[in-house]
PDB file of C-alpha atoms in Angstrom:
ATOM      1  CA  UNK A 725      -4.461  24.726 -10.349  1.00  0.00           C
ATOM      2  CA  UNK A 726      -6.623  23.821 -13.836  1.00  0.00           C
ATOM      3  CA  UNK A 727     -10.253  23.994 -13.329  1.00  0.00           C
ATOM      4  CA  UNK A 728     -10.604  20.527 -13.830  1.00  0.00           C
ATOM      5  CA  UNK A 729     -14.581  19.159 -14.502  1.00  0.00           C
ATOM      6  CA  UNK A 730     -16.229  17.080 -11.754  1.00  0.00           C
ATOM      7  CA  UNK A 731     -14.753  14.146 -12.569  1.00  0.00           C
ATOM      8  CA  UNK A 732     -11.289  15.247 -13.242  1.00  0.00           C
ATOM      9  CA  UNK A 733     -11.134  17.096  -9.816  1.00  0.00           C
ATOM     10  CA  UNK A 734     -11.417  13.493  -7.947  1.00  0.00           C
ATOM     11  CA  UNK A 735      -7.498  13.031  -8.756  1.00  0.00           C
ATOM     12  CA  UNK A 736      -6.680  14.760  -5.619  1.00  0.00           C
ATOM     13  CA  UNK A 737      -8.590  12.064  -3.277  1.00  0.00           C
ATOM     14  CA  UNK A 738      -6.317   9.300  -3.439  1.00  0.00           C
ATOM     15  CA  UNK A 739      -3.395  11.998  -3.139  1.00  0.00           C
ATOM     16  CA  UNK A 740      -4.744  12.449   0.191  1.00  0.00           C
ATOM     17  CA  UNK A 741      -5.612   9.115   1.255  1.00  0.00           C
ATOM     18  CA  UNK A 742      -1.438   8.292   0.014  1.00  0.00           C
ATOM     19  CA  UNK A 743      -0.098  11.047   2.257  1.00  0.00           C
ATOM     20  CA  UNK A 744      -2.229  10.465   5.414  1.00  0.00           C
ATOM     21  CA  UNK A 745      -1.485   6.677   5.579  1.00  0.00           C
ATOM     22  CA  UNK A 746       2.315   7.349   4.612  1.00  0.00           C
ATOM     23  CA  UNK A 747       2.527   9.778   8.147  1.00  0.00           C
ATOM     24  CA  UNK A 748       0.531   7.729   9.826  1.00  0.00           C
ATOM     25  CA  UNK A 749       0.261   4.049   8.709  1.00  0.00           C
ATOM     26  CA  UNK A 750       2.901   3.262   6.324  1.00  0.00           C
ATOM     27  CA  UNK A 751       2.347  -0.785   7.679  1.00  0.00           C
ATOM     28  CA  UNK A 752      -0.765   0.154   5.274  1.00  0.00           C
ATOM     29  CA  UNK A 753       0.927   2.122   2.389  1.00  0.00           C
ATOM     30  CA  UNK A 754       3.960   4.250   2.486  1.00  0.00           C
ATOM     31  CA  UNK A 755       4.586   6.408  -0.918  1.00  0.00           C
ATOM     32  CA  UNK A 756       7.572   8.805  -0.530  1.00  0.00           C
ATOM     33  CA  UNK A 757       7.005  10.334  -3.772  1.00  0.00           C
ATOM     34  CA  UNK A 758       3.511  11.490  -2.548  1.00  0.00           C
ATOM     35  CA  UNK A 759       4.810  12.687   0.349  1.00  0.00           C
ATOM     36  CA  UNK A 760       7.447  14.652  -1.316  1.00  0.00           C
ATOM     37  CA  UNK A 761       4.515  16.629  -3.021  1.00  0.00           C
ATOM     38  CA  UNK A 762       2.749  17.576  -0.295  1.00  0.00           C
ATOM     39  CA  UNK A 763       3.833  21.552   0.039  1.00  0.00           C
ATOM     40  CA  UNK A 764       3.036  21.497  -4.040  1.00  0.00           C
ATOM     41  CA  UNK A 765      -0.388  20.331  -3.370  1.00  0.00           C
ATOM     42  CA  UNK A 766      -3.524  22.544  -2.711  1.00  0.00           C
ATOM     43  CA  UNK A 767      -3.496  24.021   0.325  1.00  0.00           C
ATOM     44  CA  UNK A 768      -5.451  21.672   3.368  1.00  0.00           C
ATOM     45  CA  UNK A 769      -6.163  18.510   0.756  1.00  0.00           C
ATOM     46  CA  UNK A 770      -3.856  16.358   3.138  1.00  0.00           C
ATOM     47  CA  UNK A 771      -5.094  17.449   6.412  1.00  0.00           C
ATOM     48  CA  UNK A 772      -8.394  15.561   7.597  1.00  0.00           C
ATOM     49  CA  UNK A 773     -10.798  18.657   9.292  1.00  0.00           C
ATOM     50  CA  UNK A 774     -13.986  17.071   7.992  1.00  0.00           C
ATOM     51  CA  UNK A 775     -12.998  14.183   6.765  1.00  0.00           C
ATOM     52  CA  UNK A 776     -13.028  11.328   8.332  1.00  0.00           C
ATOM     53  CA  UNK A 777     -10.421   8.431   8.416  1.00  0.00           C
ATOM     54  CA  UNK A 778     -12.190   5.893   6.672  1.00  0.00           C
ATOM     55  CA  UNK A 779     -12.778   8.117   3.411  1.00  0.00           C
ATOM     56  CA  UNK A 780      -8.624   8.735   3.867  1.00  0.00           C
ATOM     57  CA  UNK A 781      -8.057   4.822   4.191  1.00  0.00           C
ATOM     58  CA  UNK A 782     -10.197   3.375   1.917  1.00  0.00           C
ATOM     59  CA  UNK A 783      -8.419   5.950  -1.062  1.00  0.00           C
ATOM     60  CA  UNK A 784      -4.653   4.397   0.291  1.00  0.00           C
ATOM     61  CA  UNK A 785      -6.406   0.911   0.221  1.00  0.00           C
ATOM     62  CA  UNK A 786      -7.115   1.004  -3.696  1.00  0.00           C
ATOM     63  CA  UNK A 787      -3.252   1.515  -3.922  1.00  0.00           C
ATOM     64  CA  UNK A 788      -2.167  -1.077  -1.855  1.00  0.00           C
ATOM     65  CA  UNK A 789      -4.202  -3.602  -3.653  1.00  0.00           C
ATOM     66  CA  UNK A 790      -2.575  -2.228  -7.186  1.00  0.00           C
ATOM     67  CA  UNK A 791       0.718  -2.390  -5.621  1.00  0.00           C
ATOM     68  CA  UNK A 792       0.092  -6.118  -5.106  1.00  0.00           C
ATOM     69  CA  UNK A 793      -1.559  -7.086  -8.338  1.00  0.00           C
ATOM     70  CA  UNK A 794       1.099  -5.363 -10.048  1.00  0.00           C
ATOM     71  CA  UNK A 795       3.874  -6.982  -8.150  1.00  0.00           C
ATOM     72  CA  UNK A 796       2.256 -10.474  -9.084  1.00  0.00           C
ATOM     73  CA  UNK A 797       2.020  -9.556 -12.958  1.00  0.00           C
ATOM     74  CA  UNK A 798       5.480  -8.571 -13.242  1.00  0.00           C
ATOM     75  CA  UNK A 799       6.524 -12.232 -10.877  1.00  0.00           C
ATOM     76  CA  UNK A 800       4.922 -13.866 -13.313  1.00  0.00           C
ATOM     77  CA  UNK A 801       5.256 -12.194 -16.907  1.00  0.00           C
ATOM     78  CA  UNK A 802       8.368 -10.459 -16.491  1.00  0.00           C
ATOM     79  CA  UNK A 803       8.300  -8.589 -20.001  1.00  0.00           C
ATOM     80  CA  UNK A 804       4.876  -7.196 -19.476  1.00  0.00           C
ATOM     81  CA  UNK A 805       3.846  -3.702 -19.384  1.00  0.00           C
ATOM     82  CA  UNK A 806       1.652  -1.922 -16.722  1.00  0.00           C
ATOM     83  CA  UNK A 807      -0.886   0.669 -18.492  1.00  0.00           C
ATOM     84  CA  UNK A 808      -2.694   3.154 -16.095  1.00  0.00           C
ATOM     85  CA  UNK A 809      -5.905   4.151 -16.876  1.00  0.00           C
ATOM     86  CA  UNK A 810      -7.502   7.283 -15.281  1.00  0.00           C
ATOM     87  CA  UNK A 811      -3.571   7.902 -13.874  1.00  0.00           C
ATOM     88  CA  UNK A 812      -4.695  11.060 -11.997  1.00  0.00           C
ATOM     89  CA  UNK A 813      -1.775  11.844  -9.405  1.00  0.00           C
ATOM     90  CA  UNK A 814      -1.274   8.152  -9.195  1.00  0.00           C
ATOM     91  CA  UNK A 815       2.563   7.682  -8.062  1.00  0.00           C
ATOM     92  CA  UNK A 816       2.326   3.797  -8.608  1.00  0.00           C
ATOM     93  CA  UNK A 817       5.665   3.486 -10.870  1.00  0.00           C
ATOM     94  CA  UNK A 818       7.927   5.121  -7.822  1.00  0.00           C
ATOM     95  CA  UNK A 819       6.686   2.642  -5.493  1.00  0.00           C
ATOM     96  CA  UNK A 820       6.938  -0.584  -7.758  1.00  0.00           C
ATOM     97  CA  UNK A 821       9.381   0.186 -10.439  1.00  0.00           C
ATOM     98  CA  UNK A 822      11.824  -2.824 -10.991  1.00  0.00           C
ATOM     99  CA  UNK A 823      14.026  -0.958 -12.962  1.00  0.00           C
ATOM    100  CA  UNK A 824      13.458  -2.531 -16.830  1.00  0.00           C
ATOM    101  CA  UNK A 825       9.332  -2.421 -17.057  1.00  0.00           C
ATOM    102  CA  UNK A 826       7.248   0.242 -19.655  1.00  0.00           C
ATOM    103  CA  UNK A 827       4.415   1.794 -17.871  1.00  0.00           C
ATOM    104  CA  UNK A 828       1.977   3.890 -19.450  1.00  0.00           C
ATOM    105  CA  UNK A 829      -0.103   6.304 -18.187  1.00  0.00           C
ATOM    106  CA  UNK A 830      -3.040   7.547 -19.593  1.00  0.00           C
ATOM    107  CA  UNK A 831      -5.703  10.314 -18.473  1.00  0.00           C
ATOM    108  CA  UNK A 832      -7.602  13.222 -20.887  1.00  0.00           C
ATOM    109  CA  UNK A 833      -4.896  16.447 -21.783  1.00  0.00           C
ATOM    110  CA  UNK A 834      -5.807  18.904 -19.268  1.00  0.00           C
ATOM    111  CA  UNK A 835      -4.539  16.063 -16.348  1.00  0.00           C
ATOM    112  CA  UNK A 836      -1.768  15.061 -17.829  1.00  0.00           C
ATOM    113  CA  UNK A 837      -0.872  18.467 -18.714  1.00  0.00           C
ATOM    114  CA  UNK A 838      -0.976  19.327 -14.844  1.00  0.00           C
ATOM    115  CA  UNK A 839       0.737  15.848 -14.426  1.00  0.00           C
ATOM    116  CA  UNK A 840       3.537  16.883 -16.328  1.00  0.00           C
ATOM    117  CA  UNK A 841       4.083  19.751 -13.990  1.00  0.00           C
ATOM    118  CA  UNK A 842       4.020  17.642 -10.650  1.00  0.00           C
ATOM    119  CA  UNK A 843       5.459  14.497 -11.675  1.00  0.00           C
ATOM    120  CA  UNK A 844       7.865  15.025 -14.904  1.00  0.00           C
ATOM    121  CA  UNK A 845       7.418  12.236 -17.408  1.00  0.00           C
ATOM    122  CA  UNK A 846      10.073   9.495 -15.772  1.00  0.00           C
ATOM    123  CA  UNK A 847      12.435   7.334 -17.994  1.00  0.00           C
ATOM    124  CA  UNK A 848      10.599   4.306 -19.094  1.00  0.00           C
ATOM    125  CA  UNK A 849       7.412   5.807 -17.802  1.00  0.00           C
ATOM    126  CA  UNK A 850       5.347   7.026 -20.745  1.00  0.00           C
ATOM    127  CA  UNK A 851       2.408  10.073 -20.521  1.00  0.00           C
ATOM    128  CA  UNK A 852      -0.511   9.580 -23.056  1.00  0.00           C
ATOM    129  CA  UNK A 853      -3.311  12.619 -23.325  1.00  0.00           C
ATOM    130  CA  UNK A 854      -6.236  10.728 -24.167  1.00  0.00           C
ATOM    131  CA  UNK A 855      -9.479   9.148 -23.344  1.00  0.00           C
ATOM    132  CA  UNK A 856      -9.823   6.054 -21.507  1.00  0.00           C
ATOM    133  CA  UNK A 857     -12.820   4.699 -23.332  1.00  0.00           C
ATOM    134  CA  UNK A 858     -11.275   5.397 -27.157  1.00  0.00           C
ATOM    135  CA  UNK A 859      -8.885   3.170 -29.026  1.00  0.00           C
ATOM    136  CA  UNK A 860      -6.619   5.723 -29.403  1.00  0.00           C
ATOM    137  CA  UNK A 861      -4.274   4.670 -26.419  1.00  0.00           C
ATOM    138  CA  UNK A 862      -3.949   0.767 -26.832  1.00  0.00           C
ATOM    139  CA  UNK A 863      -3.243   1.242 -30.320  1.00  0.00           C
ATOM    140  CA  UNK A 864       0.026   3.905 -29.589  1.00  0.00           C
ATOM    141  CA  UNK A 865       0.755   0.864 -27.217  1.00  0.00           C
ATOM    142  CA  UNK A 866       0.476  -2.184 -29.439  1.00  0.00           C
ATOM    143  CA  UNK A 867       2.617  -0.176 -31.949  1.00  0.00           C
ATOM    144  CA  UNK A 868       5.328   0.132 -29.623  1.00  0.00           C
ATOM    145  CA  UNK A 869       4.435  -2.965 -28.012  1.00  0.00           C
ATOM    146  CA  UNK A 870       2.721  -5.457 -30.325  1.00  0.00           C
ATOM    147  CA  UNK A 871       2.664  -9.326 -28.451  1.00  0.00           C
ATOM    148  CA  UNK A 872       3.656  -7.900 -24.959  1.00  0.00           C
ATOM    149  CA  UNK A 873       1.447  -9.077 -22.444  1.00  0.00           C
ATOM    150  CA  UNK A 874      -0.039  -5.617 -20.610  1.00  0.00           C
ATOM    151  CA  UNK A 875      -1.565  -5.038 -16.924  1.00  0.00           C
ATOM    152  CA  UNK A 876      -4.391  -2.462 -17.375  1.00  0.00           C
ATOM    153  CA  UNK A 877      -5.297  -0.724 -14.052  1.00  0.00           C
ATOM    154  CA  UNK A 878      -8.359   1.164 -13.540  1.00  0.00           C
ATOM    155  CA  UNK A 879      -8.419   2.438 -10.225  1.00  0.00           C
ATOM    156  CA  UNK A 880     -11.439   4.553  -8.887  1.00  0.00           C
ATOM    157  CA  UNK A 881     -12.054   5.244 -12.297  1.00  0.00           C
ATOM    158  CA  UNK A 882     -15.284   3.183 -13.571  1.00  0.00           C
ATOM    159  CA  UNK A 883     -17.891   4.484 -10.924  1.00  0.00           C
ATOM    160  CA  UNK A 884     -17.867   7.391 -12.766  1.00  0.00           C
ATOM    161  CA  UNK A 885     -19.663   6.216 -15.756  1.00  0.00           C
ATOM    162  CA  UNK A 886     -22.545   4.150 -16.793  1.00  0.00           C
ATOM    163  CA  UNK A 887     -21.863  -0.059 -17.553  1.00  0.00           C
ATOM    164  CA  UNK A 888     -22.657   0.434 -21.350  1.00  0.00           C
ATOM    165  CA  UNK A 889     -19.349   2.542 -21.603  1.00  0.00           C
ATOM    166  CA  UNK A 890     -16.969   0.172 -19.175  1.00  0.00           C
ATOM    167  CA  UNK A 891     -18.543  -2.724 -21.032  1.00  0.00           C
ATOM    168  CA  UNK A 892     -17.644  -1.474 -24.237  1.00  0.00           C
ATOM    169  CA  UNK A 893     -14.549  -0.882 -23.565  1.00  0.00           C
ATOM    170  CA  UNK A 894     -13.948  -4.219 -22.313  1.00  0.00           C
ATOM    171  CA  UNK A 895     -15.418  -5.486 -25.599  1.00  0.00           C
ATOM    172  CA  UNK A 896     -12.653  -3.059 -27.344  1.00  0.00           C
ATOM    173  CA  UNK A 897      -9.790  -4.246 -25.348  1.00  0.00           C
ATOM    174  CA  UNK A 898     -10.275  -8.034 -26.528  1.00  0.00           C
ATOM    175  CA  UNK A 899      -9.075  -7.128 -29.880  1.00  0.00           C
ATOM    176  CA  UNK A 900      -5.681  -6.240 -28.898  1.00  0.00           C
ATOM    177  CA  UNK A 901      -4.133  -9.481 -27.592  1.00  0.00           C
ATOM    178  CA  UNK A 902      -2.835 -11.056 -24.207  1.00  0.00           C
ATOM    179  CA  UNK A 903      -3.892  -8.696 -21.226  1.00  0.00           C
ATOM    180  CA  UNK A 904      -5.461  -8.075 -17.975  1.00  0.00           C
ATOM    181  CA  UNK A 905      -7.106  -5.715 -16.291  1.00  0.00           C
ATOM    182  CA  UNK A 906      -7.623  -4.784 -12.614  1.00  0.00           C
ATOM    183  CA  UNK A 907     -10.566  -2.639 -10.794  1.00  0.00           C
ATOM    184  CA  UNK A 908     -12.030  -1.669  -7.800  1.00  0.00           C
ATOM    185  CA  UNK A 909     -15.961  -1.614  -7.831  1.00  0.00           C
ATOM    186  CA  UNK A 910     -18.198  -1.404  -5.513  1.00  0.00           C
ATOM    187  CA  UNK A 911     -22.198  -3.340  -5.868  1.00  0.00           C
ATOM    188  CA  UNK A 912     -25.296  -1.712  -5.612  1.00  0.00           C
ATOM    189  CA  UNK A 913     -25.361  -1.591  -2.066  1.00  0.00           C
ATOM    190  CA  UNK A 914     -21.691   0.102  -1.718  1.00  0.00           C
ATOM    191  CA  UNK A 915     -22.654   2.503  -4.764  1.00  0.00           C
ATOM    192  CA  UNK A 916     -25.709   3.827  -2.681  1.00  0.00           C
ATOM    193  CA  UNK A 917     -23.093   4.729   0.311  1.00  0.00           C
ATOM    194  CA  UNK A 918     -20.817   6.269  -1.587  1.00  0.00           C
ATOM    195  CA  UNK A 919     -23.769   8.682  -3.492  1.00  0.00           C
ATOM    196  CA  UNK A 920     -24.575   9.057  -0.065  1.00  0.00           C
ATOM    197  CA  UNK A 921     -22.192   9.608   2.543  1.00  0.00           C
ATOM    198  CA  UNK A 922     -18.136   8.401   0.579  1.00  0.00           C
ATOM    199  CA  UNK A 923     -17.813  11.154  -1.621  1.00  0.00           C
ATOM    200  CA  UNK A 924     -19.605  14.165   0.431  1.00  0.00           C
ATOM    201  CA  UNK A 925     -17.063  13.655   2.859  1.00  0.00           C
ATOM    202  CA  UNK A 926     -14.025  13.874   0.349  1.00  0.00           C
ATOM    203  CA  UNK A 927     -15.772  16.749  -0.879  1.00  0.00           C
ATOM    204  CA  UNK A 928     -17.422  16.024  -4.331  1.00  0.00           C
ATOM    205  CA  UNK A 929     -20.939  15.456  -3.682  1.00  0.00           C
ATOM    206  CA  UNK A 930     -21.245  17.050  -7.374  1.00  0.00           C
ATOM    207  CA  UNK A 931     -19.485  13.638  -9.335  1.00  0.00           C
ATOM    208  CA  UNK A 932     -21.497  11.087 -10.153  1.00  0.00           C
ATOM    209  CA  UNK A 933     -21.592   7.875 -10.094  1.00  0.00           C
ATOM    210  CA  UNK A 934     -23.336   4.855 -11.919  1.00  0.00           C
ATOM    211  CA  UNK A 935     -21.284   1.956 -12.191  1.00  0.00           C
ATOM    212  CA  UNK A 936     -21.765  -1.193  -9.500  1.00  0.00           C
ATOM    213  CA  UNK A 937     -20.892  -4.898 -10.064  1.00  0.00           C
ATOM    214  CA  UNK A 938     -22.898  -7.671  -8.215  1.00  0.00           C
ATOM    215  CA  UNK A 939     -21.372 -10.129  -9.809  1.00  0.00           C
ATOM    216  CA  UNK A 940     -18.031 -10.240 -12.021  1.00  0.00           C
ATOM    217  CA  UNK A 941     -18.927 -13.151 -13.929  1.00  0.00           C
ATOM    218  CA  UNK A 942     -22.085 -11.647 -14.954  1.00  0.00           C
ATOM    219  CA  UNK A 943     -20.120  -8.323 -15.975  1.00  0.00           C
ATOM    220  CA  UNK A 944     -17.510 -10.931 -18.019  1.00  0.00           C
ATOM    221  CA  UNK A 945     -20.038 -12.527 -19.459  1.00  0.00           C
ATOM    222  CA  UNK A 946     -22.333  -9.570 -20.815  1.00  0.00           C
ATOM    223  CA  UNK A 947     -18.374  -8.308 -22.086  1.00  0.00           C
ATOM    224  CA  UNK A 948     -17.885 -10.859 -24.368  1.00  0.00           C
ATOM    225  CA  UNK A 949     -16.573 -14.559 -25.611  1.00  0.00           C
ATOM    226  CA  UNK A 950     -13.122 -14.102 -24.582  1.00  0.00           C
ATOM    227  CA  UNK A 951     -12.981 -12.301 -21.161  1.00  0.00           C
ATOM    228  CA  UNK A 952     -12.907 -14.271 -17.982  1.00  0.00           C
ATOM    229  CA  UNK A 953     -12.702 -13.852 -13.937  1.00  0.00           C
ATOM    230  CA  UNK A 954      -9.113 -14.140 -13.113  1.00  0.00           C
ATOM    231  CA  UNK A 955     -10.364 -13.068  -9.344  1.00  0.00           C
ATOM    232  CA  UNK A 956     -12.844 -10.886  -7.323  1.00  0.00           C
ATOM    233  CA  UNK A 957     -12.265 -10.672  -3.807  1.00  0.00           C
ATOM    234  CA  UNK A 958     -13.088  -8.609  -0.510  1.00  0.00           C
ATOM    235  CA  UNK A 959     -11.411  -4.881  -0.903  1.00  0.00           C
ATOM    236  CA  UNK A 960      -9.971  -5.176   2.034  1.00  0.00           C
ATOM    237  CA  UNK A 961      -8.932  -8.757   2.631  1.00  0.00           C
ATOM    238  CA  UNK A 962      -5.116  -7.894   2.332  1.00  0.00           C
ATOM    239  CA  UNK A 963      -5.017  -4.472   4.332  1.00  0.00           C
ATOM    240  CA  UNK A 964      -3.612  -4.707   7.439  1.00  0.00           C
ATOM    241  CA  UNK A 965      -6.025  -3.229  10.295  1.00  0.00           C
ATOM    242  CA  UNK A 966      -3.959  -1.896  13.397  1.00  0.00           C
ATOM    243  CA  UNK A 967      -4.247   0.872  15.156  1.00  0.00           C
ATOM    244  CA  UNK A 968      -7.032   2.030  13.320  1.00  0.00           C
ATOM    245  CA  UNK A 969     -10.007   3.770  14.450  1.00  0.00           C
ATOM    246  CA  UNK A 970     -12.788   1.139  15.780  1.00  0.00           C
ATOM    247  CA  UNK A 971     -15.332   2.952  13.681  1.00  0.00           C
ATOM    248  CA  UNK A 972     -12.715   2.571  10.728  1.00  0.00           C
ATOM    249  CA  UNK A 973     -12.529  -1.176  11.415  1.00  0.00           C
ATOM    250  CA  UNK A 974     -16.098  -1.712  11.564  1.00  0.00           C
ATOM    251  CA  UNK A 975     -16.475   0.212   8.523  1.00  0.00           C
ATOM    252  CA  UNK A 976     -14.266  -1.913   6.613  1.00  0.00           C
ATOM    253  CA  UNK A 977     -15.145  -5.447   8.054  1.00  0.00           C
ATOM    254  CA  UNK A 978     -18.521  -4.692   6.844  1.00  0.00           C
ATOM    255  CA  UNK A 979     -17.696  -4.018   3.663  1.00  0.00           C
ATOM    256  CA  UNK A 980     -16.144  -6.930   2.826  1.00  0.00           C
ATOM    257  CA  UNK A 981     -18.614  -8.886   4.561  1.00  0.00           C
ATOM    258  CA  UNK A 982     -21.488  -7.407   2.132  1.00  0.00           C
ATOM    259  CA  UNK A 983     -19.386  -7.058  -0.612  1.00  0.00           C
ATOM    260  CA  UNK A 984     -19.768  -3.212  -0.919  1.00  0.00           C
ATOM    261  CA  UNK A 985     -16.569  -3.041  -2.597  1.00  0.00           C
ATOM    262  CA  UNK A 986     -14.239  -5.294  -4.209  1.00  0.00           C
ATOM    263  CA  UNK A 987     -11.290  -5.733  -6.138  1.00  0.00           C
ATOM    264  CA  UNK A 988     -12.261  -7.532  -9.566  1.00  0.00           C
ATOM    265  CA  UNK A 989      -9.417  -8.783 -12.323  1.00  0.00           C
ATOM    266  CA  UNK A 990      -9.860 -10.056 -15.715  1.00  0.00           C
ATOM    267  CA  UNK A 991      -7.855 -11.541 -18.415  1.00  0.00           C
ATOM    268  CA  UNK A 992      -8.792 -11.158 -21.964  1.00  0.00           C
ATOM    269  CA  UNK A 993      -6.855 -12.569 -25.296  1.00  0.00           C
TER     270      UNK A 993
END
C-alpha cells in the first residue's frame, strides 16, 4: 500500500463503512463491487474491533445519500455527467451506472495511481490525477464536455480544509456553466465531535479538520452572485434505521435533530 499523507489515508473509511453495511444491512447500502475487494484490502480495515457501528454507518450513509442525488440528476437531466471529487475508493459508478452516462473521477496522482490498481479505469468512467481545488480538472471536462450539465460530488471531502479554499472553489466552478454540486458537512457543533470522538475511532486522530456549515445560504451567499441552495437537509432523513444498535439510533436521531451533519446541494450557472 502507498504511504498516502493524512488526508489521503481517509479513503479507506468509507471502504469500510460500504462493506460492513453490505454483510450486514444492505436495506441501508449494498455495494457488490466493494465487497468483491475485500481480500485486496488491508488486512482488518473491514472488521469493527474498536470501532464502533455508528463510525461504520455513518461512512455507508454518505453513499446512500449520493446514490440518491445522483439517481435524481440523471431522472431529470438525462445527458448530464457525474464528476467525483475526492473519488478515494468510491465504487459509486458500479452501483448507479445506467449504461450511457460519463463519470469522472478525480483525486491527486498517488490515489488514483493506487485506484488504478484496485478498480481498473471502467468504459465510460474516466480517471483524472489532479487537485480538487485547481482548474485543471473542469477544464479537461468542459473540453470534452462543453454545455453538458455536470453533478459534482464531494463526499467527506471538504472537512478537511479551511472555508477560504471550498469557497473558492465554489467561486471557480461558476465560470464553467450549468452544474451542481452535492456535500456532506457537518456545523460547528458536529465538527467538534468528529475532532473529538468520529475520527479517533476510524483511526485518524492525526487529519484535520476545519470546515463546518451553519447555514448553506450563508455559505452560497459568501460564494458568489450565481450560486444558490438547491437543498440542505438532515443526513440521515432517508436512511432506513432497523435493526440497528439503540446507541446507533440515538446517535443518529440526534444528529439530525441538531443538525450536526447534513447533506447540502447547490446549483451554479
Amino acid at each position: 500500500m502507498p504511504d498516502f499523507g493524512k488526508v489521503e489515508n481517509t479513503l479507506f473509511v468509507p471502504m469500510a463503512g460500504r462493506i460492513y453495511t453490505g454483510e450486514n444491512f444492505p436495506n441501508i447500502l449494498y455495494d457488490e463491487k466493494a465487497l468483491s475487494l475485500k481480500e485486496k484490502l488491508p488486512p482488518g480495515l473491514s472488521e469493527q474491533g474498536e470501532q464502533g457501528q455508528y463510525p461504520l454507518i455513518a461512512s455507508a450513509s454518505r453513499s446512500a445519500n449520493m446514490d440518491r442525488f445522483i439517481r435524481d440528476f440523471l431522472t431529470r437531466k438525462s445527458q448530464g455527467i457525474i464528476v467525483q471529487l475526492g473519488c478515494g475508493l468510491e465504487t459509486t459508478f458500479y452501483r448507479n451506472d445506467d449504461g450511457h452516462t460519463r463519470w469522472y473521477e478525480v483525486d491527486l496522482p498517488d490515489v488514483i495511481d493506487y485506484r488504478r490498481k484496485l478498480l481498473p479505469e471502467p468504459e465510460r468512467d474516466i480517471y483524472l490525477a489532479e487537485d480538487a481545488f485547481s482548474d485543471d480538472w473542469i477544464k479537461k471536462i468542459r473540453a470534452d464536455a462543453q454545455d453538458a450539465p455536470l453533478l459534482i460530488t464531494a463526499g467527506g471531502l471538504f472537512h478537511y480544509f479551511p472555508e477560504e479554499r471550498i469557497l473558492g472553489l465554489l467561486r471557480m466552478l461558476q465560470r464553467y456553466g450549468d452544474m451542481e454540486i452535492i456535500f456532506d458537512a457537518v456545523n460547528k457543533n458536529g465538527i467538534a465531535m468528529m475532532r473529538k470522538k468520529y475520527m479517533k475511532e476510524v483511526g485518524h486522530a492525526d487529519a484535520e479538520m476545519f470546515f463546518y456549515v451553519d447555514n448553506a445560504q450563508k455559505l452560497a451567499a459568501n460564494a458568489g452572485d450565481h450560486i444558490r441552495v438547491l437543498s440542505e437537509e438532515p443526513y440521515y432523513r432517508h436512511i432506513p434505521k432497523q435493526g440497528l444498535k439503540p446507541s446507533t439510533r440515538i446517535s443518529m436521531g440526534v444528529s439530525d435533530y441538531l443538525g450536526m451533519v447534513k447533506m447540502i446541494h447547490l446549483g451554479m450557472g
